[in-house]
Amino acid sequence: MKRITSLAFAALACCMACSKSGDKNPDNPNPGNPANEGVPTIVSVPVLRGDTTISMGPTTNYAIVMKGLPTIRPVFPKLALKPKKVRGYVTDASGNPIEGAELGLLKKVSGFQQLVTTTTNDKGYYEIEFEGAAEFKHAFAVINYVGKPVPISLFTADSVASVYTYDKGGVEHWMALGHGTANAADAAHRPWYSNNYFGGSIYLNWDVYDGPFSTDGALPKNAEIILKLTPAGGMLYDASRTFTIRQKLGNNFLSCNINNIPIGIYKIEAKLADGRPLKMEVHGPYRSDTYGLQYDTDTKAWYVSFVPGFNATSKPMPNRGEWDQANVYVRL
């Protein structure tokens, strides 16, 4: 099978880039930054360490491994509103500036719409001029994930992106996160939906033995799956927490979603609670030579990376997780 040593230990840094396509703001290509109004305060965000175990009963088909958003965040300056402008800063989780993040503002004037985009400078600052009314269409930064550029959605740091009017303008600060709830309202309604989270997602699925015509490798009724995820290097924001998911089987479900896993690459191990190891494979149409479940012939171990929902030329919407599920099928 494919060697993935380079995948397992690929650097995952917030090396931000931007798409060069789109209509850039011709009136203000490099706005500088308002130093007299302050800059984001850099904070020390606790690094994810230790172990987390989540147990699910036979009537539960999803797990959220990280709840909510980071409790410690950078403090953004209170920039003054300026007519015909939306402006602000884009940072990482600690408040360090992100250069090259792209913001796209859809302006509406007299029934006509036009998308105006800009990128942040080396201070993480941006501003976009507009007339009429406007709202953000996309907001993203690009990380280097498994050796490829991957755009990730930005989170509105201190408010909810809304509609702006030219007479008042607007201020909007943004953050790039490795995990967290992207859409709190929808997550409360659909907690199993992976795009409601900035973290990655695994779709764990199996078959249960139900007579002589059952699928080969089907798991015993009333068994319990133990899935262990161990960081394999190159984690976003230096996270190193290990996650253990215990899923009891029943008659309700043959799958579960494991959501909001901090972005990175993990060694993945699966067994039953009685100690019997489980085989793993991709079961379904979502296969990739780069992402998802991969076997490393050097370490003789399985690894899983998350599946980007967009390619390098895409422009993710704000406040939306953009990782597709990594498919992991387990069997005896």
mmCIF file of C-alpha atoms in Angstrom:
data_model
loop_
_atom_site.group_PDB
_atom_site.id
_atom_site.type_symbol
_atom_site.label_atom_id
_atom_site.label_comp_id
_atom_site.label_asym_id
_atom_site.label_seq_id
_atom_site.Cartn_x
_atom_site.Cartn_y
_atom_site.Cartn_z
ATOM 1 C CA MET A 1 0.000 0.000 0.000
ATOM 2 C CA LYS A 2 0.955 3.644 -0.347
ATOM 3 C CA ARG A 3 3.784 4.890 1.856
ATOM 4 C CA ILE A 4 2.712 7.930 3.849
ATOM 5 C CA THR A 5 5.711 8.692 6.018
ATOM 6 C CA SER A 6 5.857 12.161 4.501
ATOM 7 C CA LEU A 7 2.154 12.609 5.168
ATOM 8 C CA ALA A 8 2.386 11.594 8.787
ATOM 9 C CA PHE A 9 5.113 14.077 9.602
ATOM 10 C CA ALA A 10 4.403 16.870 7.134
ATOM 11 C CA ALA A 11 4.719 20.371 8.544
ATOM 12 C CA LEU A 12 1.384 22.001 9.315
ATOM 13 C CA ALA A 13 1.989 25.688 9.852
ATOM 14 C CA CYS A 14 -0.202 28.719 9.441
ATOM 15 C CA CYS A 15 1.821 29.759 6.405
ATOM 16 C CA MET A 16 -0.820 31.960 4.915
ATOM 17 C CA ALA A 17 -1.227 32.676 1.248
ATOM 18 C CA CYS A 18 -4.046 33.959 -0.886
ATOM 19 C CA SER A 19 -5.690 33.407 -4.228
ATOM 20 C CA LYS A 20 -4.649 35.949 -6.806
ATOM 21 C CA SER A 21 -7.950 35.790 -8.663
ATOM 22 C CA GLY A 22 -10.924 38.106 -8.156
ATOM 23 C CA ASP A 23 -11.475 41.848 -8.412
ATOM 24 C CA LYS A 24 -9.131 43.511 -5.944
ATOM 25 C CA ASN A 25 -9.977 46.862 -4.437
ATOM 26 C CA PRO A 26 -8.312 49.314 -6.860
ATOM 27 C CA ASP A 27 -8.708 52.315 -4.574
ATOM 28 C CA ASN A 28 -6.819 50.935 -1.603
ATOM 29 C CA PRO A 29 -4.473 48.094 -2.557
ATOM 30 C CA ASN A 30 -2.231 48.397 0.505
ATOM 31 C CA PRO A 31 -3.937 50.335 3.293
ATOM 32 C CA GLY A 32 -1.241 50.038 5.954
ATOM 33 C CA ASN A 33 -2.614 49.829 9.484
ATOM 34 C CA PRO A 34 -3.912 52.375 11.984
ATOM 35 C CA ALA A 35 -1.153 52.123 14.604
ATOM 36 C CA ASN A 36 -2.608 54.994 16.586
ATOM 37 C CA GLU A 37 -5.791 52.961 17.130
ATOM 38 C CA GLY A 38 -3.983 49.918 18.487
ATOM 39 C CA VAL A 39 -3.222 46.420 17.269
ATOM 40 C CA PRO A 40 -4.439 43.007 18.480
ATOM 41 C CA THR A 41 -3.057 41.971 21.866
ATOM 42 C CA ILE A 42 -1.137 38.698 21.647
ATOM 43 C CA VAL A 43 -2.168 36.174 24.297
ATOM 44 C CA SER A 44 -0.840 32.793 25.374
ATOM 45 C CA VAL A 45 -3.421 30.184 24.421
ATOM 46 C CA PRO A 46 -3.039 26.961 26.451
ATOM 47 C CA VAL A 47 -1.668 24.193 24.248
ATOM 48 C CA LEU A 48 -3.881 21.110 24.031
ATOM 49 C CA ARG A 49 -2.180 18.343 25.992
ATOM 50 C CA GLY A 50 -3.210 15.150 27.773
ATOM 51 C CA ASP A 51 -5.869 12.573 26.946
ATOM 52 C CA THR A 52 -9.605 12.787 26.371
ATOM 53 C CA THR A 53 -11.943 9.778 26.388
ATOM 54 C CA ILE A 54 -15.482 10.024 25.046
ATOM 55 C CA SER A 55 -17.939 7.168 25.571
ATOM 56 C CA MET A 56 -21.030 6.772 23.413
ATOM 57 C CA GLY A 57 -23.954 4.461 24.004
ATOM 58 C CA PRO A 58 -25.752 2.432 21.330
ATOM 59 C CA THR A 59 -28.309 5.210 20.729
ATOM 60 C CA THR A 60 -25.714 7.939 20.091
ATOM 61 C CA ASN A 61 -24.201 8.468 16.648
ATOM 62 C CA TYR A 62 -21.945 11.507 17.089
ATOM 63 C CA ALA A 63 -19.196 12.827 19.338
ATOM 64 C CA ILE A 64 -17.870 16.379 19.701
ATOM 65 C CA VAL A 65 -14.314 15.986 20.974
ATOM 66 C CA MET A 66 -13.756 19.714 21.617
ATOM 67 C CA LYS A 67 -16.611 21.825 22.951
ATOM 68 C CA GLY A 68 -17.160 25.456 22.032
ATOM 69 C CA LEU A 69 -14.416 27.926 21.141
ATOM 70 C CA PRO A 70 -11.063 28.789 22.724
ATOM 71 C CA THR A 71 -11.777 30.480 26.060
ATOM 72 C CA ILE A 72 -8.680 32.686 25.803
ATOM 73 C CA ARG A 73 -8.605 34.973 22.782
ATOM 74 C CA PRO A 74 -6.618 37.980 21.631
ATOM 75 C CA VAL A 75 -8.076 41.393 22.411
ATOM 76 C CA PHE A 76 -8.798 43.321 19.236
ATOM 77 C CA PRO A 77 -8.614 47.126 19.133
ATOM 78 C CA LYS A 78 -11.839 49.111 19.015
ATOM 79 C CA LEU A 79 -11.385 50.695 15.627
ATOM 80 C CA ALA A 80 -13.561 53.682 14.807
ATOM 81 C CA LEU A 81 -16.286 53.280 12.214
ATOM 82 C CA LYS A 82 -15.552 55.046 8.949
ATOM 83 C CA PRO A 83 -18.201 55.655 6.276
ATOM 84 C CA LYS A 84 -17.840 53.562 3.106
ATOM 85 C CA LYS A 85 -15.260 51.244 4.689
ATOM 86 C CA VAL A 86 -15.190 47.868 6.396
ATOM 87 C CA ARG A 87 -11.878 47.217 8.130
ATOM 88 C CA GLY A 88 -10.222 45.128 10.792
ATOM 89 C CA TYR A 89 -7.519 42.592 11.619
ATOM 90 C CA VAL A 90 -7.020 38.892 10.889
ATOM 91 C CA THR A 91 -4.942 36.849 13.349
ATOM 92 C CA ASP A 92 -4.286 33.322 14.501
ATOM 93 C CA ALA A 93 -5.685 32.014 17.790
ATOM 94 C CA SER A 94 -3.018 33.863 19.796
ATOM 95 C CA GLY A 95 -3.386 37.203 18.025
ATOM 96 C CA ASN A 96 -0.392 36.935 15.708
ATOM 97 C CA PRO A 97 -1.112 38.718 12.416
ATOM 98 C CA ILE A 98 -1.927 36.694 9.327
ATOM 99 C CA GLU A 99 -0.676 38.163 6.092
ATOM 100 C CA GLY A 100 -2.442 37.327 2.834
ATOM 101 C CA ALA A 101 -5.831 36.353 4.269
ATOM 102 C CA GLU A 102 -8.518 37.203 1.718
ATOM 103 C CA LEU A 103 -11.761 39.021 2.445
ATOM 104 C CA GLY A 104 -14.520 39.301 -0.142
ATOM 105 C CA LEU A 105 -17.271 41.880 0.327
ATOM 106 C CA LEU A 106 -20.419 41.702 -1.795
ATOM 107 C CA LYS A 107 -21.703 45.232 -2.288
ATOM 108 C CA LYS A 108 -25.188 46.061 -3.507
ATOM 109 C CA VAL A 109 -25.924 49.401 -5.149
ATOM 110 C CA SER A 110 -29.237 50.214 -6.850
ATOM 111 C CA GLY A 111 -30.013 46.566 -7.479
ATOM 112 C CA PHE A 112 -26.550 45.738 -8.821
ATOM 113 C CA GLN A 113 -24.076 43.485 -7.026
ATOM 114 C CA GLN A 114 -20.300 43.478 -7.189
ATOM 115 C CA LEU A 115 -17.732 41.440 -5.260
ATOM 116 C CA VAL A 116 -14.767 43.462 -4.002
ATOM 117 C CA THR A 117 -11.855 41.608 -2.435
ATOM 118 C CA THR A 118 -8.711 42.540 -0.598
ATOM 119 C CA THR A 119 -5.964 40.809 1.369
ATOM 120 C CA THR A 120 -4.366 41.552 4.723
ATOM 121 C CA ASN A 121 -0.944 43.172 4.927
ATOM 122 C CA ASP A 122 1.962 42.038 7.090
ATOM 123 C CA LYS A 123 0.219 43.461 10.165
ATOM 124 C CA GLY A 124 -2.895 41.426 9.476
ATOM 125 C CA TYR A 125 -4.835 44.606 8.691
ATOM 126 C CA TYR A 126 -7.322 45.105 5.851
ATOM 127 C CA GLU A 127 -9.907 47.588 4.715
ATOM 128 C CA ILE A 128 -12.424 47.492 1.894
ATOM 129 C CA GLU A 129 -14.236 50.479 0.421
ATOM 130 C CA PHE A 130 -17.833 50.139 -0.741
ATOM 131 C CA GLU A 131 -21.028 51.997 -1.543
ATOM 132 C CA GLY A 132 -24.617 51.063 -0.834
ATOM 133 C CA ALA A 133 -24.959 48.016 1.406
ATOM 134 C CA ALA A 134 -22.499 45.133 1.728
ATOM 135 C CA GLU A 135 -21.907 41.796 3.445
ATOM 136 C CA PHE A 136 -19.021 39.343 3.483
ATOM 137 C CA LYS A 137 -19.208 36.647 0.826
ATOM 138 C CA HIS A 138 -15.959 34.888 1.731
ATOM 139 C CA ALA A 139 -13.228 35.144 4.353
ATOM 140 C CA PHE A 140 -10.328 32.716 4.454
ATOM 141 C CA ALA A 141 -6.647 32.090 5.011
ATOM 142 C CA VAL A 142 -4.540 29.328 3.479
ATOM 143 C CA ILE A 143 -2.538 26.794 5.479
ATOM 144 C CA ASN A 144 -0.004 24.243 4.266
ATOM 145 C CA TYR A 145 -1.656 20.918 5.103
ATOM 146 C CA VAL A 146 -0.094 17.591 4.105
ATOM 147 C CA GLY A 147 2.179 19.476 1.729
ATOM 148 C CA LYS A 148 -0.613 21.248 -0.138
ATOM 149 C CA PRO A 149 -2.252 24.677 0.193
ATOM 150 C CA VAL A 150 -5.667 24.416 1.818
ATOM 151 C CA PRO A 151 -8.017 27.388 2.356
ATOM 152 C CA ILE A 152 -9.772 27.498 5.741
ATOM 153 C CA SER A 153 -12.723 29.632 6.748
ATOM 154 C CA LEU A 154 -12.212 32.533 9.172
ATOM 155 C CA PHE A 155 -14.204 33.140 12.341
ATOM 156 C CA THR A 156 -15.623 36.541 13.242
ATOM 157 C CA ALA A 157 -13.680 37.222 16.424
ATOM 158 C CA ASP A 158 -15.933 39.640 18.285
ATOM 159 C CA SER A 159 -19.286 39.730 16.513
ATOM 160 C CA VAL A 160 -21.307 38.115 13.773
ATOM 161 C CA ALA A 161 -20.618 39.285 10.243
ATOM 162 C CA SER A 162 -23.648 41.309 9.189
ATOM 163 C CA VAL A 163 -24.877 43.755 6.575
ATOM 164 C CA TYR A 164 -23.039 47.081 6.481
ATOM 165 C CA THR A 165 -24.271 50.389 5.109
ATOM 166 C CA TYR A 166 -22.061 52.990 3.442
ATOM 167 C CA ASP A 167 -23.126 55.800 5.800
ATOM 168 C CA LYS A 168 -21.755 53.954 8.864
ATOM 169 C CA GLY A 169 -19.209 51.498 7.518
ATOM 170 C CA GLY A 170 -18.123 48.589 9.693
ATOM 171 C CA VAL A 171 -15.388 46.935 11.733
ATOM 172 C CA GLU A 172 -14.851 43.167 11.587
ATOM 173 C CA HIS A 173 -11.960 41.232 13.104
ATOM 174 C CA TRP A 174 -11.255 37.612 12.176
ATOM 175 C CA MET A 175 -9.396 34.570 13.500
ATOM 176 C CA ALA A 176 -8.074 31.349 11.929
ATOM 177 C CA LEU A 177 -8.855 28.425 14.243
ATOM 178 C CA GLY A 178 -7.786 24.773 14.367
ATOM 179 C CA HIS A 179 -10.975 23.739 16.158
ATOM 180 C CA GLY A 180 -14.119 25.334 17.548
ATOM 181 C CA THR A 181 -17.803 25.776 16.818
ATOM 182 C CA ALA A 182 -18.203 27.615 13.527
ATOM 183 C CA ASN A 183 -21.979 27.976 13.557
ATOM 184 C CA ALA A 184 -23.362 27.789 17.101
ATOM 185 C CA ALA A 185 -27.022 28.055 16.099
ATOM 186 C CA ASP A 186 -26.839 25.262 13.547
ATOM 187 C CA ALA A 187 -24.590 23.149 15.791
ATOM 188 C CA ALA A 188 -27.298 23.239 18.468
ATOM 189 C CA HIS A 189 -29.761 21.972 15.874
ATOM 190 C CA ARG A 190 -27.446 19.595 13.974
ATOM 191 C CA PRO A 191 -24.510 18.673 16.232
ATOM 192 C CA TRP A 192 -23.587 15.766 13.950
ATOM 193 C CA TYR A 193 -22.988 18.031 10.912
ATOM 194 C CA SER A 194 -19.239 18.336 10.387
ATOM 195 C CA ASN A 195 -19.317 21.755 8.663
ATOM 196 C CA ASN A 196 -20.555 23.342 11.892
ATOM 197 C CA TYR A 197 -17.023 23.009 13.307
ATOM 198 C CA PHE A 198 -13.592 24.343 12.414
ATOM 199 C CA GLY A 199 -11.992 21.072 13.516
ATOM 200 C CA GLY A 200 -11.741 17.937 11.381
ATOM 201 C CA SER A 201 -14.210 15.068 11.223
ATOM 202 C CA ILE A 202 -14.120 11.279 10.960
ATOM 203 C CA TYR A 203 -17.009 9.197 9.668
ATOM 204 C CA LEU A 204 -16.637 5.890 11.523
ATOM 205 C CA ASN A 205 -18.747 3.059 10.101
ATOM 206 C CA TRP A 206 -19.157 -0.691 10.532
ATOM 207 C CA ASP A 207 -21.464 -3.655 9.976
ATOM 208 C CA VAL A 208 -23.021 -5.820 12.698
ATOM 209 C CA TYR A 209 -23.313 -9.596 12.450
ATOM 210 C CA ASP A 210 -26.906 -10.616 11.796
ATOM 211 C CA GLY A 211 -26.861 -14.190 10.571
ATOM 212 C CA PRO A 212 -24.930 -16.267 8.025
ATOM 213 C CA PHE A 213 -25.444 -13.762 5.218
ATOM 214 C CA SER A 214 -23.839 -10.891 7.116
ATOM 215 C CA THR A 215 -20.954 -8.916 5.641
ATOM 216 C CA ASP A 216 -17.540 -10.514 6.060
ATOM 217 C CA GLY A 217 -15.870 -9.002 9.118
ATOM 218 C CA ALA A 218 -19.132 -7.770 10.655
ATOM 219 C CA LEU A 219 -18.825 -6.916 14.342
ATOM 220 C CA PRO A 220 -20.596 -8.824 17.114
ATOM 221 C CA LYS A 221 -23.855 -7.470 18.456
ATOM 222 C CA ASN A 222 -23.484 -5.436 21.653
ATOM 223 C CA ALA A 223 -19.724 -5.067 21.089
ATOM 224 C CA GLU A 224 -17.806 -1.861 21.835
ATOM 225 C CA ILE A 225 -15.393 -0.167 19.429
ATOM 226 C CA ILE A 226 -12.368 1.633 20.885
ATOM 227 C CA LEU A 227 -10.821 4.130 18.478
ATOM 228 C CA LYS A 228 -7.625 5.933 19.513
ATOM 229 C CA LEU A 229 -6.262 9.054 17.801
ATOM 230 C CA THR A 230 -2.664 10.000 18.649
ATOM 231 C CA PRO A 231 -1.063 13.170 17.191
ATOM 232 C CA ALA A 232 1.584 12.176 14.646
ATOM 233 C CA GLY A 233 3.442 15.472 14.345
ATOM 234 C CA GLY A 234 2.789 18.688 12.465
ATOM 235 C CA MET A 235 -0.286 19.662 14.475
ATOM 236 C CA LEU A 236 -1.841 23.076 13.980
ATOM 237 C CA TYR A 237 -1.012 25.334 16.955
ATOM 238 C CA ASP A 238 1.190 22.580 18.430
ATOM 239 C CA ALA A 239 -1.761 20.572 19.775
ATOM 240 C CA SER A 240 -0.833 17.136 21.138
ATOM 241 C CA ARG A 241 -3.947 15.819 22.859
ATOM 242 C CA THR A 242 -4.827 12.140 22.381
ATOM 243 C CA PHE A 243 -8.472 11.207 21.858
ATOM 244 C CA THR A 244 -10.085 7.852 22.636
ATOM 245 C CA ILE A 245 -13.607 7.214 21.333
ATOM 246 C CA ARG A 246 -15.588 4.316 22.795
ATOM 247 C CA GLN A 247 -18.668 3.423 20.751
ATOM 248 C CA LYS A 248 -21.084 0.756 22.012
ATOM 249 C CA LEU A 249 -22.961 -0.987 19.247
ATOM 250 C CA GLY A 250 -26.690 -1.568 19.087
ATOM 251 C CA ASN A 251 -29.500 -1.846 16.579
ATOM 252 C CA ASN A 252 -29.919 1.875 15.898
ATOM 253 C CA PHE A 253 -26.830 2.906 13.949
ATOM 254 C CA LEU A 254 -24.027 1.491 11.806
ATOM 255 C CA SER A 255 -21.968 4.671 11.886
ATOM 256 C CA CYS A 256 -21.066 7.717 13.924
ATOM 257 C CA ASN A 257 -19.547 11.154 13.275
ATOM 258 C CA ILE A 258 -16.547 12.266 15.329
ATOM 259 C CA ASN A 259 -16.437 16.046 15.000
ATOM 260 C CA ASN A 260 -14.277 19.053 15.896
ATOM 261 C CA ILE A 261 -10.975 17.189 16.130
ATOM 262 C CA PRO A 262 -8.056 19.684 16.281
ATOM 263 C CA ILE A 263 -6.537 19.951 12.812
ATOM 264 C CA GLY A 264 -3.492 17.792 12.253
ATOM 265 C CA ILE A 265 -2.494 14.254 11.339
ATOM 266 C CA TYR A 266 -3.176 11.359 13.701
ATOM 267 C CA LYS A 267 -2.071 7.803 14.136
ATOM 268 C CA ILE A 268 -5.309 5.834 14.321
ATOM 269 C CA GLU A 269 -5.840 2.496 16.097
ATOM 270 C CA ALA A 270 -9.044 0.478 16.401
ATOM 271 C CA LYS A 271 -9.994 -2.537 18.495
ATOM 272 C CA LEU A 272 -12.918 -4.068 20.332
ATOM 273 C CA ALA A 273 -13.235 -3.701 24.087
ATOM 274 C CA ASP A 274 -12.353 -7.397 24.456
ATOM 275 C CA GLY A 275 -8.930 -6.655 22.918
ATOM 276 C CA ARG A 276 -9.431 -7.995 19.402
ATOM 277 C CA PRO A 277 -7.830 -5.643 16.828
ATOM 278 C CA LEU A 278 -9.979 -4.248 14.045
ATOM 279 C CA LYS A 279 -8.975 -3.841 10.430
ATOM 280 C CA MET A 280 -9.515 -0.448 8.810
ATOM 281 C CA GLU A 281 -10.293 0.627 5.281
ATOM 282 C CA VAL A 282 -12.095 3.324 3.323
ATOM 283 C CA HIS A 283 -15.634 2.093 2.738
ATOM 284 C CA GLY A 284 -17.440 4.207 0.164
ATOM 285 C CA PRO A 285 -16.736 6.701 -2.631
ATOM 286 C CA TYR A 286 -14.610 9.220 -0.696
ATOM 287 C CA ARG A 287 -11.085 8.005 -1.408
ATOM 288 C CA SER A 288 -7.937 10.082 -1.746
ATOM 289 C CA ASP A 289 -4.259 9.419 -2.354
ATOM 290 C CA THR A 290 -3.372 12.401 -0.166
ATOM 291 C CA TYR A 291 -5.965 12.784 2.572
ATOM 292 C CA GLY A 292 -8.112 10.554 4.755
ATOM 293 C CA LEU A 293 -7.124 7.080 5.930
ATOM 294 C CA GLN A 294 -3.650 5.978 4.802
ATOM 295 C CA TYR A 295 -1.350 3.073 5.686
ATOM 296 C CA ASP A 296 2.371 3.656 6.245
ATOM 297 C CA THR A 297 4.453 0.637 5.250
ATOM 298 C CA ASP A 298 7.496 1.919 7.182
ATOM 299 C CA THR A 299 5.823 2.190 10.594
ATOM 300 C CA LYS A 300 3.208 -0.481 9.757
ATOM 301 C CA ALA A 301 0.529 1.775 11.170
ATOM 302 C CA TRP A 302 -2.575 3.603 9.986
ATOM 303 C CA TYR A 303 -2.797 7.393 9.885
ATOM 304 C CA VAL A 304 -5.681 9.718 9.202
ATOM 305 C CA SER A 305 -5.699 13.291 7.944
ATOM 306 C CA PHE A 306 -8.762 15.395 7.345
ATOM 307 C CA VAL A 307 -10.228 15.994 3.915
ATOM 308 C CA PRO A 308 -10.294 19.595 2.659
ATOM 309 C CA GLY A 309 -13.706 20.636 1.450
ATOM 310 C CA PHE A 310 -12.110 23.107 -0.980
ATOM 311 C CA ASN A 311 -9.094 23.211 -3.237
ATOM 312 C CA ALA A 312 -6.476 25.949 -3.387
ATOM 313 C CA THR A 313 -8.522 28.131 -5.758
ATOM 314 C CA SER A 314 -11.730 28.043 -3.689
ATOM 315 C CA LYS A 315 -13.018 30.852 -1.490
ATOM 316 C CA PRO A 316 -14.644 29.542 1.702
ATOM 317 C CA MET A 317 -17.512 31.386 3.340
ATOM 318 C CA PRO A 318 -16.922 32.912 6.790
ATOM 319 C CA ASN A 319 -17.933 31.073 9.963
ATOM 320 C CA ARG A 320 -18.171 27.675 8.357
ATOM 321 C CA GLY A 321 -16.084 24.564 8.838
ATOM 322 C CA GLU A 322 -14.639 23.482 5.510
ATOM 323 C CA TRP A 323 -13.419 19.941 6.200
ATOM 324 C CA ASP A 324 -15.117 16.915 4.664
ATOM 325 C CA GLN A 325 -15.279 13.704 6.671
ATOM 326 C CA ALA A 326 -12.454 11.180 6.597
ATOM 327 C CA ASN A 327 -14.073 7.773 6.038
ATOM 328 C CA VAL A 328 -12.905 4.951 8.341
ATOM 329 C CA TYR A 329 -14.589 1.546 8.063
ATOM 330 C CA VAL A 330 -13.729 -1.016 10.752
ATOM 331 C CA ARG A 331 -14.179 -4.789 10.681
ATOM 332 C CA LEU A 332 -12.808 -7.975 12.228
#
